[in-house]
Each structure stands twice: as structure tokens, then as C-alpha cells.
XYZ file of C-alpha atoms in Angstrom:
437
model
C -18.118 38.615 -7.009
C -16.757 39.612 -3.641
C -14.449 37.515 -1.827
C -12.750 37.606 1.621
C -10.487 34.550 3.348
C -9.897 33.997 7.215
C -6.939 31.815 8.017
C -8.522 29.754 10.952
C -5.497 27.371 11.357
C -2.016 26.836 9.641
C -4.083 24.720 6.645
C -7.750 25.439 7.220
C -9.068 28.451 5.134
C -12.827 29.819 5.540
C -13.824 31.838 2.622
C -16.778 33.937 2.170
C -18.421 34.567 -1.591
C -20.832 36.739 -2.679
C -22.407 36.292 -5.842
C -24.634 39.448 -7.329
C -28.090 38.568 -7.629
C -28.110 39.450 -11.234
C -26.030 36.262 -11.973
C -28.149 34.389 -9.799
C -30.941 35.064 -11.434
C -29.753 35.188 -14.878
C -29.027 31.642 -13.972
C -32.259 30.510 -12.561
C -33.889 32.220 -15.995
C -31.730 30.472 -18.355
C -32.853 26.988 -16.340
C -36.429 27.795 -16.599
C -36.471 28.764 -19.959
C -34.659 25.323 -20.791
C -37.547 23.539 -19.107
C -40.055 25.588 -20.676
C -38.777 24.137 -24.356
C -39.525 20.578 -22.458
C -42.477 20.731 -19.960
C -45.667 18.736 -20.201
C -48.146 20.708 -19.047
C -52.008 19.788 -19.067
C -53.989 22.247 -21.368
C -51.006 23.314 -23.210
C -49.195 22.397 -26.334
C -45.085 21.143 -25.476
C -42.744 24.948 -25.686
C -46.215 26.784 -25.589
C -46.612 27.150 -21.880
C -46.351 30.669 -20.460
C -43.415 31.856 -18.767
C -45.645 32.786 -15.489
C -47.058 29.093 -15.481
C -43.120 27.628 -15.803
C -41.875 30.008 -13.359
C -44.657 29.572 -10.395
C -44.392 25.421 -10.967
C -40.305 24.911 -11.504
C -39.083 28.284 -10.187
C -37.412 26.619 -6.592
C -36.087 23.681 -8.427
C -34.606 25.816 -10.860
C -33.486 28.085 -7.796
C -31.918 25.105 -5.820
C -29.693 23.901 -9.051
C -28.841 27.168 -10.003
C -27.231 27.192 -5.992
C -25.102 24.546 -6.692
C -23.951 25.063 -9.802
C -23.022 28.809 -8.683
C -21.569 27.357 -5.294
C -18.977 24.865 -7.504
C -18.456 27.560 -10.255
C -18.169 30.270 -7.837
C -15.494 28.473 -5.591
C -13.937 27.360 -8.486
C -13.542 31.110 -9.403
C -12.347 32.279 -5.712
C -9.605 29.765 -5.254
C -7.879 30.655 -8.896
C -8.644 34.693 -7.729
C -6.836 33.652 -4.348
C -4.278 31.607 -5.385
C -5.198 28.772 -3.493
C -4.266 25.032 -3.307
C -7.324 22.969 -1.860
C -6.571 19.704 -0.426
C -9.926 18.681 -0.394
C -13.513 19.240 -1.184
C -15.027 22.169 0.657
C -17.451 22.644 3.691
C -19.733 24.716 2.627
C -22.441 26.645 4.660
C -25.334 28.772 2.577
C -25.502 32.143 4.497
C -27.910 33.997 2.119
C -30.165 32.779 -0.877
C -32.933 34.789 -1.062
C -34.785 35.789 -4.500
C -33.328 39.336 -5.751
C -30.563 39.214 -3.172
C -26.804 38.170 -3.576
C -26.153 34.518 -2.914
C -24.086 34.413 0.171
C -21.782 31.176 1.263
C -19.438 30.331 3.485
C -16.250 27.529 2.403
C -14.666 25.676 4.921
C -11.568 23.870 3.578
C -7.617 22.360 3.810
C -5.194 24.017 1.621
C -1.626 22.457 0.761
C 1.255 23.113 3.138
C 3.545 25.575 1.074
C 7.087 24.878 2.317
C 10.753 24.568 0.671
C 12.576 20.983 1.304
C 15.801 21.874 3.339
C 18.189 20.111 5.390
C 19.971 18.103 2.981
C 23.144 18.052 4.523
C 21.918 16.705 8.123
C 20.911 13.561 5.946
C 23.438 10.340 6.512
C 23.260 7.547 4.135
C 25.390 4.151 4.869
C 25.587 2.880 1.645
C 25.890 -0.954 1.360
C 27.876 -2.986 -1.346
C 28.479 -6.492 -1.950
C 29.039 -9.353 -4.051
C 27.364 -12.771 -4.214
C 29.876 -15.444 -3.674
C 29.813 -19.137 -4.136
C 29.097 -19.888 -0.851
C 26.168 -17.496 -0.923
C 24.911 -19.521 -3.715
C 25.296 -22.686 -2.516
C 23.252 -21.741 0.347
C 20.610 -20.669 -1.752
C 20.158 -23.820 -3.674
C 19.878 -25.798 -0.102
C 17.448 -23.397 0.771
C 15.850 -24.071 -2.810
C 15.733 -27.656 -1.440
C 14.456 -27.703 1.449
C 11.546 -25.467 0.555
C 10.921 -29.013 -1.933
C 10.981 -31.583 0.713
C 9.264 -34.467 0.909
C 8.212 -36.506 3.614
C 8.901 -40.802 3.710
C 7.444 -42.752 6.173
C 10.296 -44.284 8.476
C 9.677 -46.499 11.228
C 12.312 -45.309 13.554
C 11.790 -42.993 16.534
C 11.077 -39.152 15.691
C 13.731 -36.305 14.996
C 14.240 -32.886 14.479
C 12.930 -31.986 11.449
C 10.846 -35.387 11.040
C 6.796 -34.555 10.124
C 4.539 -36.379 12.556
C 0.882 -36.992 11.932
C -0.787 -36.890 15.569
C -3.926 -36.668 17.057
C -4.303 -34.407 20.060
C -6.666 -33.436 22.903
C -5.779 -30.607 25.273
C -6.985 -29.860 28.740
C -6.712 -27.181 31.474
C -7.340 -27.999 34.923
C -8.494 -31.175 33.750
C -11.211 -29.828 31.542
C -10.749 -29.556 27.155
C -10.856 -26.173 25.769
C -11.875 -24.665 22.951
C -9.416 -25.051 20.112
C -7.157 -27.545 22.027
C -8.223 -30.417 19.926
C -7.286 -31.497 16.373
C -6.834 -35.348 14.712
C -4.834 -35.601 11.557
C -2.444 -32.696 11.906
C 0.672 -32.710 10.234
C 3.475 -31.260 12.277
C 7.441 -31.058 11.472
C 9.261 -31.067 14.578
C 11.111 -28.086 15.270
C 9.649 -25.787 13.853
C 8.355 -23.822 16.505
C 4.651 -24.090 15.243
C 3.129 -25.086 18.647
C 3.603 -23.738 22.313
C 7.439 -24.300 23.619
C 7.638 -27.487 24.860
C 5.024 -29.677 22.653
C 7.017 -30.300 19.850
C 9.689 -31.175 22.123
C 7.458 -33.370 23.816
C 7.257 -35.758 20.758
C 11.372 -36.276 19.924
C 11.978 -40.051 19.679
C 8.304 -40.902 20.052
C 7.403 -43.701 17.208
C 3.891 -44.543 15.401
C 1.259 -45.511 17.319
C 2.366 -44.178 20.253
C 0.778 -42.136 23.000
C 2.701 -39.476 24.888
C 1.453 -36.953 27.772
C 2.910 -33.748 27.775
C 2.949 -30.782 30.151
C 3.643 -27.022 29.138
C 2.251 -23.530 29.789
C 0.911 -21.162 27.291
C 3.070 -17.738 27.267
C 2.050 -15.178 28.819
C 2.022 -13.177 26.163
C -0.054 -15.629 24.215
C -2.812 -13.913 21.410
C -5.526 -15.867 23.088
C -6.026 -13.919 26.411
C -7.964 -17.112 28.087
C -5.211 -19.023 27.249
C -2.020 -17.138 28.355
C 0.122 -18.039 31.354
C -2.091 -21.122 32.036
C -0.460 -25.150 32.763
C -2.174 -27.865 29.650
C -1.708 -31.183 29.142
C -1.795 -32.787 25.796
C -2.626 -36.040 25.283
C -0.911 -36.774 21.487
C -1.209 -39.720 19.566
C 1.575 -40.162 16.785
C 0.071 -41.557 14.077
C 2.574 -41.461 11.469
C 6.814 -40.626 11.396
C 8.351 -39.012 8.269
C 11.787 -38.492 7.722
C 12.269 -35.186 4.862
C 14.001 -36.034 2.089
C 15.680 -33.450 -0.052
C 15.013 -33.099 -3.606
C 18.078 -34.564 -6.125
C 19.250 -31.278 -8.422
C 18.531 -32.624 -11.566
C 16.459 -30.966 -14.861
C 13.268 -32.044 -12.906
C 13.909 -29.831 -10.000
C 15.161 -27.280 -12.355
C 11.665 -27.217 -14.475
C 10.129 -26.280 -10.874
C 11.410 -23.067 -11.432
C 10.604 -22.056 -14.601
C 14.689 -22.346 -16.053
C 14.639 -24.298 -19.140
C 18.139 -25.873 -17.832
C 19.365 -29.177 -17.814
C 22.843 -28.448 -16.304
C 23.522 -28.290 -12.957
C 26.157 -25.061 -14.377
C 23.141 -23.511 -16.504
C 20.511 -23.711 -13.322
C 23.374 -22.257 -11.275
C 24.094 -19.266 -13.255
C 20.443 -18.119 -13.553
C 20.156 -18.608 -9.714
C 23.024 -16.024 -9.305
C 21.327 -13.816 -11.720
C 18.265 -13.693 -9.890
C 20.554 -13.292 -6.515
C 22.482 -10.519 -8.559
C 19.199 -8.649 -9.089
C 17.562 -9.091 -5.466
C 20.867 -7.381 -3.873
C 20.347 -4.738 -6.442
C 17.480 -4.249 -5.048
C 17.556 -4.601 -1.425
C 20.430 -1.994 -1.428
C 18.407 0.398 -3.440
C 15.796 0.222 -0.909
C 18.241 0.378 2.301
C 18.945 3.854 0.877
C 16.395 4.986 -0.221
C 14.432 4.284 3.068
C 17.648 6.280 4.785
C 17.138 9.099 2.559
C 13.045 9.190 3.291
C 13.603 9.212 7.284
C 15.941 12.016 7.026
C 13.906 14.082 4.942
C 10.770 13.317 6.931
C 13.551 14.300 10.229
C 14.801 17.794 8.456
C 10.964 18.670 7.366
C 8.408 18.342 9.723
C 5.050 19.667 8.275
C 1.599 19.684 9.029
C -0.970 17.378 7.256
C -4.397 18.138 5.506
C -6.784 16.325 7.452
C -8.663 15.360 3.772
C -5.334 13.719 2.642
C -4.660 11.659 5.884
C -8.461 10.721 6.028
C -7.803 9.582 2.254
C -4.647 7.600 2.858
C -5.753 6.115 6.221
C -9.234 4.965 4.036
C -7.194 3.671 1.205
C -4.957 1.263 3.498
C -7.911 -0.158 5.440
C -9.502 -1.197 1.756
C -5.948 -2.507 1.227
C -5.222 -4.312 4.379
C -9.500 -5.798 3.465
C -8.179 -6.952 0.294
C -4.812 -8.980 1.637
C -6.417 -10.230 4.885
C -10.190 -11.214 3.304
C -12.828 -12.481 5.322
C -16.434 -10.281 6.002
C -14.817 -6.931 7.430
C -16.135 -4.116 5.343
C -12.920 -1.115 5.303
C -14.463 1.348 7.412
C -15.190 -1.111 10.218
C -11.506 -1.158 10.856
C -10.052 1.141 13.449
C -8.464 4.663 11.587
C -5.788 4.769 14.686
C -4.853 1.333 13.082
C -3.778 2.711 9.979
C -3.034 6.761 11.149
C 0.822 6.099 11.375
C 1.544 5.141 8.426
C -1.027 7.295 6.525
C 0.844 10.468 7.764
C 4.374 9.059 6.900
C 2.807 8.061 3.163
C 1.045 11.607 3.379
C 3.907 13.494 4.183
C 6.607 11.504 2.145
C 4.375 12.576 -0.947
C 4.295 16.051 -0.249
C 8.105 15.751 0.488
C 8.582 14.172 -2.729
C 6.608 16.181 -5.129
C 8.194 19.430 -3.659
C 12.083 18.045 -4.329
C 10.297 17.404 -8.176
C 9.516 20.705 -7.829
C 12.463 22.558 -6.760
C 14.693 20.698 -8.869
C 12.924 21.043 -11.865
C 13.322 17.095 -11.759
C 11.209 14.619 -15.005
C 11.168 10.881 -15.372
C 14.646 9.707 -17.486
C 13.758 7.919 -20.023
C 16.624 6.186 -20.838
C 16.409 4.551 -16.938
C 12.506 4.190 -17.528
C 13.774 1.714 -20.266
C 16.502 0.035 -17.834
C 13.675 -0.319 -15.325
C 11.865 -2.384 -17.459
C 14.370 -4.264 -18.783
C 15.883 -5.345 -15.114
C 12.298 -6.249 -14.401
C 11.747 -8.537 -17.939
C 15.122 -10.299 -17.205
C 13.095 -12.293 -14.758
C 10.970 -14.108 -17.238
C 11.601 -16.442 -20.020
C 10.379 -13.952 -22.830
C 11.888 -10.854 -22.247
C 11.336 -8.502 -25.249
C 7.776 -9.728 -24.926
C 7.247 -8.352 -21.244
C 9.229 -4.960 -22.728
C 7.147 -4.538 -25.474
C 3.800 -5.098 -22.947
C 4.471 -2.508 -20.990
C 5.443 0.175 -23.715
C 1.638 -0.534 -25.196
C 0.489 0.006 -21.613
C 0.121 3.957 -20.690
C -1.013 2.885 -17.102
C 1.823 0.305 -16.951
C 4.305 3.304 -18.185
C 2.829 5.974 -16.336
C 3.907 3.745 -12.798
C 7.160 2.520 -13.751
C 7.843 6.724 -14.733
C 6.910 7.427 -11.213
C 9.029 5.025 -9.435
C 12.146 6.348 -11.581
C 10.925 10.040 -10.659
C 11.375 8.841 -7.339
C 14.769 7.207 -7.735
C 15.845 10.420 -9.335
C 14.830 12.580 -6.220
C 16.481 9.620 -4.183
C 19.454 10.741 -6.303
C 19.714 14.299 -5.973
C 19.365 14.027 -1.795
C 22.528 11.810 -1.948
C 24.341 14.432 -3.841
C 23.764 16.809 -0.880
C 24.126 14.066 1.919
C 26.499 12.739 3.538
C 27.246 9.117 2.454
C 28.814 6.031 3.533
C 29.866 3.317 1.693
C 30.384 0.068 3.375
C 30.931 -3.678 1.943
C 28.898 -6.386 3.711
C 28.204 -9.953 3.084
C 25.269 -10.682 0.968
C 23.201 -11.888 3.686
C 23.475 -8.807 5.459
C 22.934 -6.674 1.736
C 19.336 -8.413 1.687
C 18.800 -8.733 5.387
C 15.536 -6.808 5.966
C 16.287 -3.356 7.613
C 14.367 -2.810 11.500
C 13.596 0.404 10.869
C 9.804 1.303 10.197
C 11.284 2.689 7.189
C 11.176 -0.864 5.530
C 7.616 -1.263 5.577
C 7.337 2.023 2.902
């Protein structure tokens, strides 16, 4: 077999093959003799139909599966001869398949980037620590609260923070548009849920009242007819609730799963859960600091194959979260392109500093992995012992440690940071596009 390469680009290889026509043939006999065991042919008895009869009926089917099992076998062959890293399945353009002559193809394809991870020591790291203090806690169980309010009926005037139930009819230039209409909607002043300047509109009004209000749709409003232009509302207020925050009793506490009935008890597993979320946030903060700098000190070129597979692999995700009747590829690629090349690249990135470092998942943090994550439920050892009879389960929570390993040996080599904070800014989302990873 004769086989010569052409780098066209940085990635893209285009190898020619030759196969001798003796193994091309020898292929194409051994299919026609398998059919000859099997063919039904009139006037003949089944495996007692002459070779010349076989060959002149099945000889260019024969022919055209012999071609493509020689093309994949063949290619298969070349790559391991070469030393070659495809990133994708191969292009492939027949130059030459003649009976008695070599088979002749061309392969188009992507190989990996080969590169060494460098630049360590350009990478800074602020590294956050902090503590969760009572205060921190005690706005967490208000917060607890007030995501279990209820509403009363009141018959005073409406507040800030009071839920109205209005009826509303919106026009522009004295004419209703489309959308601008509702009855029965439940609104809780404040909130910022409507344009500026309607919820504003209905402070102090009481049930069964009718107010008029004026405002103007931003101009940067998501409905393009809509944007920059004066309404008026006409809202009825139905109905004025005041909230009313939830006593912290064993009732509340059941809400949550926490089989508490002290005030104490609920408070302690609150801070746990706290405890484990700044764990967590902090972990991320760095690692996302360590990704951007490695992505900054190793700029490398993609395979087109892997960003085409990334970019179709988030539009079937971003289907999946979002619903409705959108099939994935109807969705824009330049929508997802972005953040395909940052996942593409951070992989390559990642599996190189494995490489290099000669780095495998630790076991004994595989098991403290799963044992952070089963001290959020009730039954722990039950959730450990799930996912240690779950390969699949295993195989994931092995990869995210691999990862927090490679996290690892970049801060050993970077320069780092540390720096207390409050706990609100510990679990503060970063800014940085790094976050969404």
C-alpha cells in the first residue's frame, strides 16, 4: 500500500492511498464466493451456481462493498503507518477504481493540534477565603422566608411589596396593542416586573379602584414595535394583599426536607448547606481563573469537526432547557460558536496538562467528592453506595476530580493570591465569561 500526505493547512491533512489491485480483488472474490454459498438462482440448486453466473450478476455490488470496506480498512492502516491523530471522519474522494487496477483515493481530514501547555507562571489566581457568620445566616433564613410568603387580603391602600390583582388594557396613540391587555394578573409591587413607572403607578391605590397611568416603553425594549413609544394603562385593582412571612417553626422546617423541630437543629443544617455552597463557589472562582489564563498563555487552532461537534451539541442542549418546536439545527451556529471554541479548546488544554503530568483520577478525593455531594440528602451512605454501583455515575465524578487535579498542579506553578472576603462576596457570581463554563 503506498501512501503520501500533503499538509494543506496547520490541521487539515490530504492523504493519498493506493491499494494493489491484487487485494482489491482478492476482496471482491472472497465476497462473491460468500454469495455464491447463498444465491437463489432460477435453474440452479442453492451453492451450485457457477462462478461465471455469480460473478456477471453480483460482480459490481461485490466491487462497490469491497470499496468501502478497503477505503475504512485502508485509512485505518495509513493513519497508524503515519502517526496520525484524526479529529474527525474523513473526506474522501475515489480517484481510481477500475477492475485489475490499484484502487486509488484521496482523504481529506482534521488532525489534533500537537502542542506542549506552557506559560504557567504568567497565570494569577486571587484566591478567596471566608467564613459564614451569624449574620450571614440570619440573612439566609429571611431570605428562606420570603421565598414562602403568603399573600392576605387587606383593605388598606397598596404598598411596596403588597400583590395586587388588576385588570389592565393598554393603548398607544389611543389605539390597544397586541399584548397590552391581561385581566386577573397577579402583580407584587416593586418588583420591577412591568415597564418603569406602572407598578409605581398603583402605590396606595385600594380594591376596586381604577387608575390611569402614563409611561414609555425603553428604548431598548425586546419588542422592537414597542420600544421608545408613550402607553397608557387603564388598571383596575381588583384585589390588595399584604405578604406575610412564614413563622419558623417544624412546619416551615419540613419544607425543606430537615427532619428538625428546633429552631437550633434547622439552623445548624442551614449553615452546613451555606458551609458547602462557599466551598464551592470558591472552587469555581479559581478554577475559572486558572482556565482563562491557560486559554491566555495557549492559543491554538481548532479542528473544524470538533467545533462543528460542540457548537451541535449546545444547540440540542439549549432545545432541551428552552423547549418549544425548534428542532437544534434550526438555531443559528454563530449563536453557540463562542463558547464551542472555549469548551473545544479548554478540552484540548486539559487533556494535554493530563498528559504531561502523567496526572490519574485520586481515588481517595473521588470518595470525598461523593461524600460532600451525599451530605446533602437525608440518607447519605445510601446516595454513596448508588453511585459506587454506577460505572457511568463513577466514570463522571473521576473526571471532574481529574480536572480538579490539573486545576491543582497550575496553582503550584502560578502565582496566587489569597484574600478573605465576606461570604456574600465568596458566592457572589463572578462577571467574567469564565462563570458560564
Amino acid at each position: 500500500m503506498q501512501v503520501s500526505v500533503e499538509n494543506t493547512s496547520a490541521l487539515e491533512r490530504r492523504m493519498t492511498i493506493a491499494v494493489p489491485a491484487e487485494r482489491v480483488e482478492n476482496e471482491v472474490n472472497k465476497r462473491l464466493q460468500q454469495t455464491a454459498k447463498r444465491a437463489k438462482v432460477a435453474g440452479f440448486r442453492p451453492g451450485k451456481v457457477p462462478m461465471s453466473v455469480i460473478r456477471q450478476r453480483f460482480e459490481a455490488d461485490a466491487r462497490q462493498e469491497a470499496f468501502g470496506d478497503l477505503v475504512q480498512a485502508s485509512f485505518y492502516e495509513a493513519i497508524v503507518e503515519q502517526k496520525l491523530n484524526p479529529a474527525g471522519a474523513p473526506a474522501v474522494e475515489p480517484k481510481s477504481f477500475e477492475k485489475g487496477k490499484d484502487l486509488e483515493f484521496v482523504a481529506i481530514f482534521e488532525v489534533f493540534p500537537e502542542f506542549t501547555v506552557a506559560g504557567f507562571d504568567s497565570i494569577n489566581v486571587e484566591r478567596l477565603s471566608a467564613e459564614v457568620a451569624d449574620a450571614d445566616l440570619d440573612n439566609m433564613l429571611e431570605v428562606l422566608r420570603k421565598q414562602n410568603t403568603r399573600f392576605e387580603a387587606v383593605e388598606r391602600a397598596a404598598q411596596n411589596d403588597d400583590q395586587v390583582n388588576i385588570d389592565f388594557v393598554g393603548k398607544i396613540d389611543g389605539e390597544e396593542f397586541a399584548g397590552g391587555s391581561a385581566k386577573g394578573t397577579q402583580l407584587v409591587l416593586g418588583s420591577g416586573r412591568m415597564i418603569p413607572g406602572f407598578e409605581d403607578g398603583l402605590v396606595g391605590a385600594k380594591a376596586g379602584e381604577e387608575r390611569v397611568v402614563n409611561v414609555t416603553f425603553p428604548e431598548d425594549y425586546q419588542n422592537l414595535d414597542l420600544a421608545g413609544k408613550a402607553a397608557e394603562f387603564t388598571i383596575t385593582v381588583n384585589s390588595v394583599s399584604a405578604p406575610v412571612l412564614p413563622e419558623l417553626n417544624e412546619e416551615f422546617f419540613a419544607q425543606f426536607g430537615i427532619k428538625e423541630s428546633t429552631l437550633e437543629g434547622f439552623r445548624t443544617e442551614v449553615r452546613k448547606n451555606m458551609e458547602r455552597e462557599l466551598r464551592q463557589a470558591i472552587k469555581t472562582k479559581v478554577k475559572n481563573q486558572v482556565m482563562d489564563g491557560l486559554l491566555a498563555a495557549n492559543p491554538i487552532e481548532v479542528p473544524k469537526a470538533l467545533l462543528e461537534n460542540e457548537v451541535n451539541r449546545l444547540r440540542v442542549q439549549a432545545v432541551q432547557q428552552f423547549g418549544g418546536n425548534i428542532k437544534p439545527e434550526q438555531l443559528p451556529a454563530e449563536l453557540f460558536e463562542e463558547q464551542a471554541k472555549r469548551r473545544v479548546v479548554l478540552g484540548l488544554i486539559v487533556a494535554e496538562v493530563v498528559k504531561q503530568f502523567e496526572l490519574k483520577p485520586d481515588e481517595g478525593k473521588v470518595r470525598e467528592m461523593i461524600e460532600e455531594m451525599a451530605s446533602a440528602y437525608q440518607e447519605p451512605e445510601q446516595v454513596i453506595s448508588w453511585y459506587y454501583k454506577n460505572d457511568q455515575q463513577m466514570n463522571e465524578v473521576r473526571s471532574v476530580v481529574l480536572e480538579e487535579q490539573v486545576v491543582d498542579t497550575v496553582l503550584q506553578k502560578a502565582t496566587v493570591t489569597d484574600k478573605s472576603v465576606s461570604y456574600e462576596d465568596a458566592v457572589k457570581p463572578a462577571q467574567a465569561p469564565a462563570a458560564a463554563e
